[in-house]
Coordinates of C-alpha atoms in Angstrom, one line a residue:
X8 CA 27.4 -31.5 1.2
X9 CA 29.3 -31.0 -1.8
X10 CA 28.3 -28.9 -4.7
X11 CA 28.0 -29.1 -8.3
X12 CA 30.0 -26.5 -10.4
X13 CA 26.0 -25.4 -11.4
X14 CA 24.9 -25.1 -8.8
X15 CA 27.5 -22.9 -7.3
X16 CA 27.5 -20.6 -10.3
X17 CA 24.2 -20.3 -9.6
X18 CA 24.7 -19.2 -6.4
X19 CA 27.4 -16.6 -7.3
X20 CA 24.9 -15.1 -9.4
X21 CA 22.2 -15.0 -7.4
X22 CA 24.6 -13.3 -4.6
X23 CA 25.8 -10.7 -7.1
X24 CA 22.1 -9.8 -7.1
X25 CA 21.4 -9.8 -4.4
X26 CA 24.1 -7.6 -3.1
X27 CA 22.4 -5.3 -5.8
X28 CA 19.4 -5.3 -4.0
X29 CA 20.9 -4.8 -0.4
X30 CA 20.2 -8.2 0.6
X31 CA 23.2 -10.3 2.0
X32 CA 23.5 -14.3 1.4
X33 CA 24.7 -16.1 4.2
X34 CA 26.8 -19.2 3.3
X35 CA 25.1 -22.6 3.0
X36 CA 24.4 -24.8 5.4
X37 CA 22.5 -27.5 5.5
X38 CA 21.4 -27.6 2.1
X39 CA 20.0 -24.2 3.0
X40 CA 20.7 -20.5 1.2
X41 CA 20.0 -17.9 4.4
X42 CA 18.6 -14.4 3.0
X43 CA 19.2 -11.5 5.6
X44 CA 18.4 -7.6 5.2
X45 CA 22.0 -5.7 4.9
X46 CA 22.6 -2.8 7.6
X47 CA 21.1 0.1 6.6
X48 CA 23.4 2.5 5.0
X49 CA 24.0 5.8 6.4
X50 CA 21.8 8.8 5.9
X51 CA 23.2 10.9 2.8
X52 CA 24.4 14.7 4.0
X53 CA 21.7 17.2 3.3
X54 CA 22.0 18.9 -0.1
X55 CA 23.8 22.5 0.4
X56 CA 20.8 24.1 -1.4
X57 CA 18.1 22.6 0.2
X58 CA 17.3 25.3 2.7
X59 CA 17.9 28.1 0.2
X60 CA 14.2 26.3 -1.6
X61 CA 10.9 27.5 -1.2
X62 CA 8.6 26.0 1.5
X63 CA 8.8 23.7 4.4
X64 CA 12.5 21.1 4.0
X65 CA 11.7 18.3 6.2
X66 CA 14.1 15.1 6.2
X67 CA 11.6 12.5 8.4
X68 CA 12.5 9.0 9.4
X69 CA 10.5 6.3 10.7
X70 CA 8.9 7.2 13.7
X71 CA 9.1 10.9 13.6
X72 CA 6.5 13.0 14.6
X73 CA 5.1 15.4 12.5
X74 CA 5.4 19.6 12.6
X75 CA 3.0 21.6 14.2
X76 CA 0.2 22.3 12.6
X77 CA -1.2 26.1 12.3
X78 CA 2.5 28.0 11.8
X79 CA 2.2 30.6 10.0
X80 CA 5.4 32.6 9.9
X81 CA 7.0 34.0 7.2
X82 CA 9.8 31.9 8.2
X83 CA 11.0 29.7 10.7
X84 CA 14.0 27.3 11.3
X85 CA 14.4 24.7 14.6
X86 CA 18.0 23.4 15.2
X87 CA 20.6 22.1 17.5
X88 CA 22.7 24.3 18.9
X89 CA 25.6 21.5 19.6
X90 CA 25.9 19.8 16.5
X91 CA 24.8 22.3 14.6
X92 CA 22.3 20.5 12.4
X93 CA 19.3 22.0 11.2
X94 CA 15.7 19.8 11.9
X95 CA 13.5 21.2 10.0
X96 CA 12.9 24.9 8.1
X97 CA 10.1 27.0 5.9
X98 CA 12.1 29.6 4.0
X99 CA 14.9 29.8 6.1
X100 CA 17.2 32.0 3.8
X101 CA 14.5 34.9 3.0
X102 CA 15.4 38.2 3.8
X103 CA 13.3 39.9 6.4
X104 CA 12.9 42.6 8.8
X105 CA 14.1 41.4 11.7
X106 CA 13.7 44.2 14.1
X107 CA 15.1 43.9 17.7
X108 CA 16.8 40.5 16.8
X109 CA 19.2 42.2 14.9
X110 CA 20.4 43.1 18.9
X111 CA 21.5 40.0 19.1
X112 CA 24.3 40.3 16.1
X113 CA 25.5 43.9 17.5
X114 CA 25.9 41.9 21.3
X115 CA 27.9 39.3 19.3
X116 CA 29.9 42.4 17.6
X117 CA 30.2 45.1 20.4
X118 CA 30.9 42.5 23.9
X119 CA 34.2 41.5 22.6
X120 CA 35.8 44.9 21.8
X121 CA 34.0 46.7 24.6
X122 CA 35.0 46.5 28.6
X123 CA 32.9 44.3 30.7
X124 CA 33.3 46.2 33.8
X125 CA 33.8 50.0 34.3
X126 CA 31.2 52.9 33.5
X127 CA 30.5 55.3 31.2
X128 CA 28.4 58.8 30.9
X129 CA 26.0 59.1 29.0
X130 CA 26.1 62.0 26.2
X131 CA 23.2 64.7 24.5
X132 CA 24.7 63.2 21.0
X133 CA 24.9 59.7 21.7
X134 CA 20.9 59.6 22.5
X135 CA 20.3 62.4 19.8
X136 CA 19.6 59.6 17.0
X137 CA 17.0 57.1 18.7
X138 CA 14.2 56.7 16.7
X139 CA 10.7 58.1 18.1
X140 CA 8.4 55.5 19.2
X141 CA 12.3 53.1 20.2
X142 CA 12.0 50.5 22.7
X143 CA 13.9 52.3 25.6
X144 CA 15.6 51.4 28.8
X145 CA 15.1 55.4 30.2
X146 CA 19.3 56.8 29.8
X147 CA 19.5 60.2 30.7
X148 CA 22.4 62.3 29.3
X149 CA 25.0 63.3 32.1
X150 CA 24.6 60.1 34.3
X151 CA 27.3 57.7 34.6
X152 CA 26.1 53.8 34.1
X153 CA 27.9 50.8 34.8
X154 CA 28.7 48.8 31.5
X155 CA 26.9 46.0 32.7
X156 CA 23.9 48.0 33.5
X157 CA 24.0 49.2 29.8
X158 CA 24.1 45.6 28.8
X159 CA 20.7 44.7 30.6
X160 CA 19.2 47.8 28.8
X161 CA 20.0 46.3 25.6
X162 CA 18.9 42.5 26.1
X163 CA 15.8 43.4 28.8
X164 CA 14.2 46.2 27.6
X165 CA 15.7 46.0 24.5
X166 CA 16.8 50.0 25.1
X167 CA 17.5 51.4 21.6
X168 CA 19.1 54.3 23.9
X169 CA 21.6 51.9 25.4
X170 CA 22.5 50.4 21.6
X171 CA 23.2 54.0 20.5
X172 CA 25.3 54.6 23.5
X173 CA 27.4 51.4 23.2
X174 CA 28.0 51.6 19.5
X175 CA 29.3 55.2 20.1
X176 CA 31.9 53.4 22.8
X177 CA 32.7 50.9 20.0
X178 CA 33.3 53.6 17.2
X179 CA 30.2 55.1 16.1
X180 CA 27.0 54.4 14.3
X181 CA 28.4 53.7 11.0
X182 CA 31.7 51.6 12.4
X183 CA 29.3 49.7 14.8
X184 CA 26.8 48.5 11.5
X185 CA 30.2 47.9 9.4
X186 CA 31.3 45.5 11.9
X187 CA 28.4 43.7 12.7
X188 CA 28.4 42.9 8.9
X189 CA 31.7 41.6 9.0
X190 CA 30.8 39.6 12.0
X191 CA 27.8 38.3 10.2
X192 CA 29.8 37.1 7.0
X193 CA 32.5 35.4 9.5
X194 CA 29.8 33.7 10.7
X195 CA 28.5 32.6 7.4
X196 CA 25.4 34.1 7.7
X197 CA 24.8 36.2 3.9
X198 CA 21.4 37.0 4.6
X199 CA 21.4 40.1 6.2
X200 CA 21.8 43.4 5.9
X201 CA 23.0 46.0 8.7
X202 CA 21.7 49.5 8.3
X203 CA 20.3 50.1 11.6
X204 CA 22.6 48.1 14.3
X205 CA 19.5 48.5 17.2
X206 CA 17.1 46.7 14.2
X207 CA 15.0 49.9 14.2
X208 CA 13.2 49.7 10.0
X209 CA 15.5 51.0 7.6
X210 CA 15.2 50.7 3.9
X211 CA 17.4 47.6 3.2
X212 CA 17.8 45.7 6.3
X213 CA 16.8 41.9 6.6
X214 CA 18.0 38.9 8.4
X215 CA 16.6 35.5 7.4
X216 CA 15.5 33.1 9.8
X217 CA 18.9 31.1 9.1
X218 CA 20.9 34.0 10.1
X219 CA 19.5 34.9 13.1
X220 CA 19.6 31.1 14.5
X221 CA 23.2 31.7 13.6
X222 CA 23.3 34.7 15.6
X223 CA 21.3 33.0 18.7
X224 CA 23.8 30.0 18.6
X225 CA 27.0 31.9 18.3
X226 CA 25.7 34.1 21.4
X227 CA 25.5 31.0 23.5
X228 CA 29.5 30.6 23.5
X229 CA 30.0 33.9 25.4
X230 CA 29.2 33.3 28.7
X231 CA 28.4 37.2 29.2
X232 CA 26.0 37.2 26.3
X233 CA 24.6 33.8 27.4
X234 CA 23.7 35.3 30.9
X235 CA 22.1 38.5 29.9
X236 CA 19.8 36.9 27.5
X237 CA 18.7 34.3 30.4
X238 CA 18.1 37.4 33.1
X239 CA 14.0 37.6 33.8
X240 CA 14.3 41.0 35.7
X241 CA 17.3 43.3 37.4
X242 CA 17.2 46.3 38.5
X243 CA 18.2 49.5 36.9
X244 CA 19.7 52.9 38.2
X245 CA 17.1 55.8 38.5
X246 CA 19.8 58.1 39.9
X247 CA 23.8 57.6 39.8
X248 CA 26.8 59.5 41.5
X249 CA 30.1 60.1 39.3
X250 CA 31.2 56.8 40.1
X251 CA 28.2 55.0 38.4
X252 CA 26.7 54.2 41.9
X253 CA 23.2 54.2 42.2
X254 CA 21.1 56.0 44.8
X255 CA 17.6 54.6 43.8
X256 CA 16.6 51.7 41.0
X257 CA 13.6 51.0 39.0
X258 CA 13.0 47.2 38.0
X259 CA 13.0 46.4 34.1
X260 CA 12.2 42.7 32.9
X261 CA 13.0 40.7 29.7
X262 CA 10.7 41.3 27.0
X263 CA 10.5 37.6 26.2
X264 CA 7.8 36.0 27.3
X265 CA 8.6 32.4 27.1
X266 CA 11.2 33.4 29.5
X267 CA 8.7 35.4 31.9
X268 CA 5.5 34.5 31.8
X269 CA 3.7 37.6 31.3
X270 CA 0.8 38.9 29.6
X271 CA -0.8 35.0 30.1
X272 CA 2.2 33.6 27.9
X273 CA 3.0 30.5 29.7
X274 CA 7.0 29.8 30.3
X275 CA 9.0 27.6 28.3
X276 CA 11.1 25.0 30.9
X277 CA 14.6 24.9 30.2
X278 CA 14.7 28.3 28.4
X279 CA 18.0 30.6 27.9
X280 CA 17.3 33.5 26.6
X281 CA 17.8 35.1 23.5
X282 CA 15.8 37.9 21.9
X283 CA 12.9 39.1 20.7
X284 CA 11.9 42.3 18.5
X285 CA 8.8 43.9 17.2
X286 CA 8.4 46.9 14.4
X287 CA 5.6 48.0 12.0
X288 CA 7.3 46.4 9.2
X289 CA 8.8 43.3 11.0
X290 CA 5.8 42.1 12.7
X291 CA 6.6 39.9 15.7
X292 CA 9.8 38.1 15.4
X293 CA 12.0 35.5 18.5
X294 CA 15.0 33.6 18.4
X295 CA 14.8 31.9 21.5
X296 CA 16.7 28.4 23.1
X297 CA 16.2 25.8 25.4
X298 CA 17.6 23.0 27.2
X299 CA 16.1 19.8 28.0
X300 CA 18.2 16.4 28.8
X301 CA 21.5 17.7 27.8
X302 CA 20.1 18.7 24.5
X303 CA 20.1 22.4 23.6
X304 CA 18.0 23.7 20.7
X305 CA 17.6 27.0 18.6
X306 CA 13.8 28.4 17.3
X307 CA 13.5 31.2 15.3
X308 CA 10.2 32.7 14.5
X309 CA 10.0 35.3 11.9
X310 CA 6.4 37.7 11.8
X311 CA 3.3 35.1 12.4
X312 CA 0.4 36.0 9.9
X313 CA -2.4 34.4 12.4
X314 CA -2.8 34.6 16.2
X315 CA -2.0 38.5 17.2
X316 CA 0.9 39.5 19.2
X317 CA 1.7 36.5 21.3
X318 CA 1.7 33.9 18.4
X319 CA 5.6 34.4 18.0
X320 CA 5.7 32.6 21.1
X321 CA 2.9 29.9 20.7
X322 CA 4.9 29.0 17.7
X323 CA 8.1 28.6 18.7
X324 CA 7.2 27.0 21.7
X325 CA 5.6 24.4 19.1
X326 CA 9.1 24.2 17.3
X327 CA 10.6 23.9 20.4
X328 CA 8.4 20.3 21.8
X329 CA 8.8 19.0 18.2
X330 CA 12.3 19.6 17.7
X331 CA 13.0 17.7 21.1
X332 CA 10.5 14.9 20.0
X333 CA 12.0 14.6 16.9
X334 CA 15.8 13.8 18.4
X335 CA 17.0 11.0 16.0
X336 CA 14.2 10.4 14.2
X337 CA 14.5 13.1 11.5
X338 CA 18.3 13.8 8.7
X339 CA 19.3 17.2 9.3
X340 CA 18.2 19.3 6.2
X341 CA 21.1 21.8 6.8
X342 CA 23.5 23.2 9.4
X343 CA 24.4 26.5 10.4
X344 CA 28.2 25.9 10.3
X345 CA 29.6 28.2 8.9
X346 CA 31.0 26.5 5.2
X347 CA 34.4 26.5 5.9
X348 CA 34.5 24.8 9.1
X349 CA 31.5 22.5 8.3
X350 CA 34.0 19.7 7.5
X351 CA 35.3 19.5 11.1
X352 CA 32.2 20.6 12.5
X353 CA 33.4 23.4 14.6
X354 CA 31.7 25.7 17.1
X355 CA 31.7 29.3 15.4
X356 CA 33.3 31.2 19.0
X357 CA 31.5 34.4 19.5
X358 CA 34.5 37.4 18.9
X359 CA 34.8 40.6 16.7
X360 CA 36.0 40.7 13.2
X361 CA 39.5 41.9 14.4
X362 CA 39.0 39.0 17.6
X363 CA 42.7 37.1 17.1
X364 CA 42.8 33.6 15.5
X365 CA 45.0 32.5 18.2
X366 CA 42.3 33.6 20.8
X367 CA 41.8 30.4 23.5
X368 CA 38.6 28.3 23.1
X369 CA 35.3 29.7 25.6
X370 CA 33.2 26.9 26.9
X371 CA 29.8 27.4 25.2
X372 CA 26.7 28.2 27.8
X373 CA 25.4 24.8 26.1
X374 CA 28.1 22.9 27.2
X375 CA 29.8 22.7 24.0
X376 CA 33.1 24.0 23.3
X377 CA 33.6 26.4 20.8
X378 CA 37.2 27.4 18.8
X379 CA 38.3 30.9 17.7
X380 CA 39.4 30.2 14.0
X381 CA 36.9 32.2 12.3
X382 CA 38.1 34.4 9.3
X383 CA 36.7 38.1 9.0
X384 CA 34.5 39.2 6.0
X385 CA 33.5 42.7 4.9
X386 CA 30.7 44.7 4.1
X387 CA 29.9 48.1 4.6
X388 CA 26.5 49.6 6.0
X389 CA 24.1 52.3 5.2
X390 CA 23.6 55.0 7.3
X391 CA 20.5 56.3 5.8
X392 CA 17.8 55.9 8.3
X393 CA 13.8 55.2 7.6
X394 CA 12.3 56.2 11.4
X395 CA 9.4 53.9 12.1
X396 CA 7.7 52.4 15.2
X397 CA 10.7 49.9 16.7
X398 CA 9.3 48.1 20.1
X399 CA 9.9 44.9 21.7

């Protein structure tokens, strides 16, 4: 059929509209003008500000299911440890206590620089300065511990005595909290604030629930770090000769719950560690991750104002079912890339500030690969402590 010159200018302006309206005209045929809905157009990147706002930031699509009702943390924050991608956040960049989470950024600091095998004896001045009422793991000066051992003491019984013994191996108190807040600003994460590197309350030191999901993901790329935040239980030298050997061991058992299953808390399946904390001006705070099809993903939970001691669990087990519920039905609302790298969406690779650039790429615990170009920041750390009750 042929067309008049009218008609067809018709049609050019009707198509001109409705490419305007995201509808796309099919040619005629038949005397016929087809209308057909245009492929939807890519989700726009999440606004760089939008987690630094007030409230819940939730990006839904069709289909996805909705958040849990009855949280009531300060603060909380689900992602995907692959991609990076945050799925959903309520005030995910304040600053809060963070108590023993803050473990998890001196692990990330101390593993690299420190051995992983050999032993060390304990000293009278490396456990003068542990807090009354600390978490402990039960050091006594003039033993000799395996490294390892000292390790489990830190991410089971979340031992302030084995922190304060490990961060005098890796320079001292003050070096140690200097260097975990270079570590954290490598990392992108410019919430927090190290005073206290075993997260015992000290006037000035917060994490945000951002940071510490940070923390938690770039933990997962050592395989060292990724294995002692898994372990349930392992036993722990009572008695030791000079060579670190032990004649008689106590058991000591991860304070997570979602990982053990005590004290009625029910176990998460697919869980991998990381940490919990408790102190009297943190409240109850977890950054935990799990695995479930292939899919890893970060919770953190920052002091629950309902439920008693165990809701820090309850609710990031709730984070934890939506966020794998809600796999490709929700837009990110952030990521936890650091900036620089967010382009190429890079793995952060867990190393010290002084780690070299040129270090080789560790497979990630997730089964992600994760490179070494991070740059160093800086910051320097209080030493003035506030003593308070720090347990986990």
């Amino acid at each position: 059929m042929t067309l008049s010159p009218s008609v067809r200018r018709r049609l050019s302006c009707a198509a001109a509209l409705a490419a305007g309206a995201g509808v796309v005209l099919m040619p005629a045929s038949a005397g016929t003008v087809r209308a057909e809905p245009a492929p939807p157009r890519a989700a726009a990147p999440p606004d760089p500000g939008l987690l630094h706002r007030d409230g819940v930031q939730l990006r839904p699509r069709e289909g996805s299911p909705a958040l849990p009702e009855d949280l009531s943390a300060l603060s909380w924050l689900v992602a995907d440890a692959g991609s990076g991608e945050v799925l959903a956040a309520h005030n995910a960049h304040v600053g809060l206590p963070p108590a023993s989470t803050m473990k998890t950024l001196f692990a990330l600091t101390a593993l690299p620089r420190l051995p992983r095998a050999g032993t060390h004896t304990v000293t009278e001045a490396e456990l003068a300065d542990v807090g009354e009422g600390s978490s402990l793991v039960g050091l006594d000066a003039g033993r000799t511990y395996q490294v390892a051992d000292l390790w489990k003491g830190v991410f089971l019984s979340s031992g302030n005595d084995a922190v304060h013994v490990l961060a005098a191996m890796n320079g001292g108190w003050a070096e140690t909290a200097a260097r975990m807040q270079a570590r954290a600003r490598a990392l992108g994460a410019r919430d927090t604030h190290v005073v206290s590197p075993d997260g015992y309350d000290a006037e000035g030191q917060v994490s945000s629930a951002y940071d510490l999901a940070v923390f938690g993901r770039a933990g997962l790329a050592d395989p060292d770090f990724a294995r002692y935040a898994a372990l349930t239980d392992a036993p722990f030298p009572g008695d030791t000769d000079a060579e670190g050997r032990p004649s008689w061991t106590y058991g000591i058992e991860n304070t997570n719950r979602l990982l053990t299953g005590e004290d009625g808390v029910g176990t998460y399946p697919g869980l991998i560690g990381i940490k919990n904390g408790y102190t009297s001006e943190a409240g109850y705070t977890l950054v935990t991750a799990a695995r479930r099809d292939g899919r890893t993903l970060l919770a953190t939970v920052m002091n629950p104002q309902r439920g008693g001691a165990f809701a820090v669990y309850e609710e990031a087990r709730a984070l934890l079912d939506w966020g794998f519920a809600a796999a490709g039905r929700v837009y990110p609302v952030g990521s936890l890339e650091p900036p620089r790298t967010r382009p190429s969406r890079a793995l952060p690779q867990a190393g010290g500030p002084s780690a070299a650039a040129s270090a080789s790429p560790a497979q990630s615990h997730t089964g992600y690969a994760w490179p070494a170009a991070l740059l160093a920041g800086a910051g320097v750390a209080g030493a003035a402590l506030v003593r308070k009750v720090n347990r986990s």
